[in-house]
PDB file of C-alpha atoms in Angstrom:
ATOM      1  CA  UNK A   1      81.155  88.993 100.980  1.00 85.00           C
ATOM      2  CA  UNK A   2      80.080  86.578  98.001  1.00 90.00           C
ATOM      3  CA  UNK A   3      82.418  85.527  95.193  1.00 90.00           C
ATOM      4  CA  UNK A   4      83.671  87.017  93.038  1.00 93.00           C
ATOM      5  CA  UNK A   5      84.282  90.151  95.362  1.00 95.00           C
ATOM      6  CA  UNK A   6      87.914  90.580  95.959  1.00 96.00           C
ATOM      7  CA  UNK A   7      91.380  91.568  94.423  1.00 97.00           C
ATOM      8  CA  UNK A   8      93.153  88.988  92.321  1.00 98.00           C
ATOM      9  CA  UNK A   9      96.810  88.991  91.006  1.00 98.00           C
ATOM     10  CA  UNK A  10      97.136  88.621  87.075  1.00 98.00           C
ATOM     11  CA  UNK A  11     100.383  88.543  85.207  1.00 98.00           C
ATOM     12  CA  UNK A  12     102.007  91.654  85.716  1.00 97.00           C
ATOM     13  CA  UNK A  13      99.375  92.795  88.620  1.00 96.00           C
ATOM     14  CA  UNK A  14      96.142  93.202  90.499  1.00 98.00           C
ATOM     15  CA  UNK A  15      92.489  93.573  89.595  1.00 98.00           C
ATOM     16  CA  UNK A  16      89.813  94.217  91.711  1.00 98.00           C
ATOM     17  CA  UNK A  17      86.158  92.543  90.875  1.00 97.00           C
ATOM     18  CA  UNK A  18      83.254  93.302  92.837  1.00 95.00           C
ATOM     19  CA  UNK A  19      79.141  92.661  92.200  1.00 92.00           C
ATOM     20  CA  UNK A  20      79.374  90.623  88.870  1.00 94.00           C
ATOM     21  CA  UNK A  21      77.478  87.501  87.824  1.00 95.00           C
ATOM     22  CA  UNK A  22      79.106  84.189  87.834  1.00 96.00           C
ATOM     23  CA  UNK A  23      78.161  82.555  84.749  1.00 96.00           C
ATOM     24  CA  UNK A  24      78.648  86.143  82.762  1.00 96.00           C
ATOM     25  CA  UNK A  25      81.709  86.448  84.437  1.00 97.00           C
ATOM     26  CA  UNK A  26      82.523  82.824  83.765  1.00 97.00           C
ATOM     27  CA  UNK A  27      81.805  83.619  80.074  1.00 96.00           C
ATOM     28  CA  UNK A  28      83.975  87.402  79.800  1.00 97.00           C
ATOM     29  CA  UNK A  29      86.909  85.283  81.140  1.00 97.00           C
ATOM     30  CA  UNK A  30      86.336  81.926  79.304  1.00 97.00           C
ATOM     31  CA  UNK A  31      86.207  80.045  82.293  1.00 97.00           C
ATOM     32  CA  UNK A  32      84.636  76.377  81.914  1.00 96.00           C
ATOM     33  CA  UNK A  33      85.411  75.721  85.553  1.00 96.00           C
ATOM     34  CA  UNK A  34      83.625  79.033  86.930  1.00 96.00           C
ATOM     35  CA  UNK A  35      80.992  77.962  84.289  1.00 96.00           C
ATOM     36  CA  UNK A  36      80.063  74.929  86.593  1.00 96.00           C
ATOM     37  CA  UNK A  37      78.655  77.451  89.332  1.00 96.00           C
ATOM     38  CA  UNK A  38      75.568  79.449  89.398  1.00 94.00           C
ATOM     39  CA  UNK A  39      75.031  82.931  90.979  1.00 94.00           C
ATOM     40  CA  UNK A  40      72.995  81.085  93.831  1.00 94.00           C
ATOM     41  CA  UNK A  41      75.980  79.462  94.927  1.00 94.00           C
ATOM     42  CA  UNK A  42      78.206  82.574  95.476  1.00 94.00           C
ATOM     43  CA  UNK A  43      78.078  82.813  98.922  1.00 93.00           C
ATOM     44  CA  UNK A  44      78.224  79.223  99.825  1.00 95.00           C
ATOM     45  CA  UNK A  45      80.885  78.110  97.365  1.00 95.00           C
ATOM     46  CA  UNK A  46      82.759  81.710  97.531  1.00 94.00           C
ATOM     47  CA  UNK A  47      86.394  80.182  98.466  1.00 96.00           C
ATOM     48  CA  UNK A  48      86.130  77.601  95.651  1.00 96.00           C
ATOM     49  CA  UNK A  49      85.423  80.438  93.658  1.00 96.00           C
ATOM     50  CA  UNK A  50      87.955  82.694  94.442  1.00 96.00           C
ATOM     51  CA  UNK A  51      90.314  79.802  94.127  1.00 97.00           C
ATOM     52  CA  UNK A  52      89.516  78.944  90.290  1.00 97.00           C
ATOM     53  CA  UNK A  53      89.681  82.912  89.357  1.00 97.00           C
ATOM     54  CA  UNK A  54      92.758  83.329  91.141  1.00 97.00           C
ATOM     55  CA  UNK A  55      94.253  80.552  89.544  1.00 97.00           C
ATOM     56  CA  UNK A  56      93.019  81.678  85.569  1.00 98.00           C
ATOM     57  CA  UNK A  57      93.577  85.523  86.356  1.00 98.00           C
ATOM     58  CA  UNK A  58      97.459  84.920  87.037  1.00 98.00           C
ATOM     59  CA  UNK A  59      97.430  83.665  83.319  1.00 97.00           C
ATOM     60  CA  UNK A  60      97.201  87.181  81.321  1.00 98.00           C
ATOM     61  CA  UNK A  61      97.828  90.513  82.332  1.00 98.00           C
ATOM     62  CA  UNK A  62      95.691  93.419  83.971  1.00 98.00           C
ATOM     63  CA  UNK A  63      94.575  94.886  80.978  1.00 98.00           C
ATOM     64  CA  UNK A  64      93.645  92.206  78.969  1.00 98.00           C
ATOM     65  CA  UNK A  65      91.178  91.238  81.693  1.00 98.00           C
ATOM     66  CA  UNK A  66      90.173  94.410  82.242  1.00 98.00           C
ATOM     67  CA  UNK A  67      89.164  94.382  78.563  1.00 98.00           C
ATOM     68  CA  UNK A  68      86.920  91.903  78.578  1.00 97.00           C
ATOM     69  CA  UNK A  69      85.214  92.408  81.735  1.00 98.00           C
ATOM     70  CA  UNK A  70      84.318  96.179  81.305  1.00 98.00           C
ATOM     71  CA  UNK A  71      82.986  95.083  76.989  1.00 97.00           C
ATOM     72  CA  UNK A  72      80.430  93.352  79.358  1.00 95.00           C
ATOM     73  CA  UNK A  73      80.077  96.454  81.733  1.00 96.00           C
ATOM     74  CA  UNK A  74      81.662  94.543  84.522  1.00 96.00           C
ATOM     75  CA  UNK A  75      82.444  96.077  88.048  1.00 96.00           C
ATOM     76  CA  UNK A  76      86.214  95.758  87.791  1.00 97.00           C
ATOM     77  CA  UNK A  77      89.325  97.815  87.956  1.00 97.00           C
ATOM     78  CA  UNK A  78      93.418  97.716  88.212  1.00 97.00           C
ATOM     79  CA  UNK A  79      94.952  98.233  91.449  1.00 97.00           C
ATOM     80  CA  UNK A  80      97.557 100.475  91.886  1.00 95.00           C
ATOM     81  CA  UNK A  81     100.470 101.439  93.409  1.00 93.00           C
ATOM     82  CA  UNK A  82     101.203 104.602  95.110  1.00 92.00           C
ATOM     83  CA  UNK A  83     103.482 105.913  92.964  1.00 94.00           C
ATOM     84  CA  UNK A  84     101.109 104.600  89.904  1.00 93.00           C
ATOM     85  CA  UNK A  85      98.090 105.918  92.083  1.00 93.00           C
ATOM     86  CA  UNK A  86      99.971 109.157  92.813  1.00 93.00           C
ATOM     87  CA  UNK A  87     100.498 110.221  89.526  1.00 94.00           C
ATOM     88  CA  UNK A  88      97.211 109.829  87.720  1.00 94.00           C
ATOM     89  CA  UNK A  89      95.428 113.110  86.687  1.00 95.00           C
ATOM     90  CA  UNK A  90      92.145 112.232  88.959  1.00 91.00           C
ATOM     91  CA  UNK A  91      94.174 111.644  92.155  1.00 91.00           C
ATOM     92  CA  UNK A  92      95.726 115.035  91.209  1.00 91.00           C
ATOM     93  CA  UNK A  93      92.103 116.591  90.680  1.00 91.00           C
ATOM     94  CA  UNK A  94      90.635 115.187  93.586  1.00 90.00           C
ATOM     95  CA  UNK A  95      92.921 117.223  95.845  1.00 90.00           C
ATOM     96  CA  UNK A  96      93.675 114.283  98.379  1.00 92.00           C
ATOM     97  CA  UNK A  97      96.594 115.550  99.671  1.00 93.00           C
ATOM     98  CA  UNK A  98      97.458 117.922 102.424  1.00 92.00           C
ATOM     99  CA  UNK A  99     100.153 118.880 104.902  1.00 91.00           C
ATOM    100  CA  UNK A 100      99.683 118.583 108.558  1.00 91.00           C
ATOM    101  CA  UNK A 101     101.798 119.902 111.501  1.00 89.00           C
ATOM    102  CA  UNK A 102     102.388 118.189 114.388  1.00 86.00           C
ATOM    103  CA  UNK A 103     102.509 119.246 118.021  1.00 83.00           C
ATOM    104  CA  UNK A 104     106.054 119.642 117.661  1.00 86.00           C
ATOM    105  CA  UNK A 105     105.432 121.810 114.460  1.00 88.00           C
ATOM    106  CA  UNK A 106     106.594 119.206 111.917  1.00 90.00           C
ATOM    107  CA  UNK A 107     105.013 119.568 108.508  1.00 91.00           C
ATOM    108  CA  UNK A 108     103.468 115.740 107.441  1.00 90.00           C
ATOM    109  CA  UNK A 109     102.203 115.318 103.634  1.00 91.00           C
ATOM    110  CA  UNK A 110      99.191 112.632 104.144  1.00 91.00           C
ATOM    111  CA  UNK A 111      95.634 112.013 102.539  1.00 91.00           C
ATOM    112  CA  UNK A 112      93.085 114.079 103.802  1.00 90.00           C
ATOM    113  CA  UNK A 113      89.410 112.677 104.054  1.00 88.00           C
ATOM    114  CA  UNK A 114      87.488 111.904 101.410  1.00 88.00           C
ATOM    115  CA  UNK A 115      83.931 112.744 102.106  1.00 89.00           C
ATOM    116  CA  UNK A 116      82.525 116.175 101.291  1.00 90.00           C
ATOM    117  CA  UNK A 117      79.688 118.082 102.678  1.00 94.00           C
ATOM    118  CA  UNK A 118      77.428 120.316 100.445  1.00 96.00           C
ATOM    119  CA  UNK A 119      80.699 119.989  97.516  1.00 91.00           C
ATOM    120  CA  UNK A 120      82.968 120.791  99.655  1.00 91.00           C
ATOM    121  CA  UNK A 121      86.121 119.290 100.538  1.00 90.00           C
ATOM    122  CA  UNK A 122      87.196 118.835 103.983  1.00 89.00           C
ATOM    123  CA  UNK A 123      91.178 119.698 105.013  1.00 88.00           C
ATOM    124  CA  UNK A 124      92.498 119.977 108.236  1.00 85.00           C
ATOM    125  CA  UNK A 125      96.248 121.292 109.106  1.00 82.00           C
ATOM    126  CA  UNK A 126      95.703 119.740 112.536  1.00 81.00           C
ATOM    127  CA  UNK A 127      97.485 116.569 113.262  1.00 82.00           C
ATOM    128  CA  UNK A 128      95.941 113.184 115.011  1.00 83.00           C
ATOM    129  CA  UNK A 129      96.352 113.448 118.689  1.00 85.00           C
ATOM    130  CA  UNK A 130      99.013 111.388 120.597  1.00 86.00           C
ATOM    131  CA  UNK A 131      97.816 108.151 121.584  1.00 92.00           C
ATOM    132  CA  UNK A 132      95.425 108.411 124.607  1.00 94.00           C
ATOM    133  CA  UNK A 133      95.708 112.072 124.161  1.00 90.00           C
ATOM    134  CA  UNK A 134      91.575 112.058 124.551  1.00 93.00           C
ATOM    135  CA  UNK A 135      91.337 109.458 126.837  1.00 95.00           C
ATOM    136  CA  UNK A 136      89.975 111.494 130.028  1.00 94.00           C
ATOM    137  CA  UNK A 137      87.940 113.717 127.893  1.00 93.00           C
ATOM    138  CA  UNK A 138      86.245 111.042 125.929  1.00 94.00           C
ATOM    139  CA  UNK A 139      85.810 108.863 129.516  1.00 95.00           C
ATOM    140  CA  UNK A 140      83.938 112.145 130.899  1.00 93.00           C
ATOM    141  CA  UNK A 141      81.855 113.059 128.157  1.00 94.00           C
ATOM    142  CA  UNK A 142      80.963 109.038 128.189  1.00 95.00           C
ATOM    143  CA  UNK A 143      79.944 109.436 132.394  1.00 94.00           C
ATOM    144  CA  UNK A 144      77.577 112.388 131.773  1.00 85.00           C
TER     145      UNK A 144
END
């Protein structure tokens, strides 16, 4: 991927950038150094790139980015933790949760898949299958 796509650690964090401009990025962040690239050189100059944000990112924290790069309707976002991740309102509301049971009938708590089909969300109380479990099945369906 070009620059600036990635996750960079600020002061008390991470942010995640993805599909911006350079020089309007270079401008949201005051950034005379990213200044001295142009959007044509994103691909080919990407780790230089990602080298001179990740050095002025780790100056000021998430949200004060953050700020400034979504006042110029920026593609960017804090990353969280789980526990951070866990307890906002739209993980709640998305329903991403469920329990599964094992073959041994243990009850897991994990994420369930996110895709939906036709609105609806898809759960399963079935666990993965044991390593190689589908081997021989998988092999014969392959031969036919």
């Amino acid at each position: 991927m070009s620059a600036p796509y990635g996750i960079y650690s600020t002061a008390d964090g991470y942010i995640a950038i993805a599909m911006v401009n350079i020089p309007q990025l270079a401008r949201a962040i005051d950034s005379a150094e990213l200044a001295a690239y142009d959007q044509g050189q994103a691909f080919s100059h990407r780790d230089e790139i990602k080298q001179l944000l990740s050095q002025h990112l780790v100056s000021k924290p998430s949200a004060w980015w953050l700020e400034r790069l979504h006042a110029e309707d920026m593609w960017a976002m804090e990353v969280l933790d789980w526990k951070r991740l866990t307890s906002q309102e739209g993980y709640r509301v998305l329903e991403m949760e469920q329990a599964v049971t094992t073959e041994r009938g243990k009850s897991l708590l994990t994420t369930r898949c996110p895709i939906r089909i036709d609105g609806e969300r898809l759960f399963s109380e079935k666990a993965a299958p044991r390593l190689g479990e589908d081997n021989e099945k998988i092999v014969m369906e392959l031969l036919k």
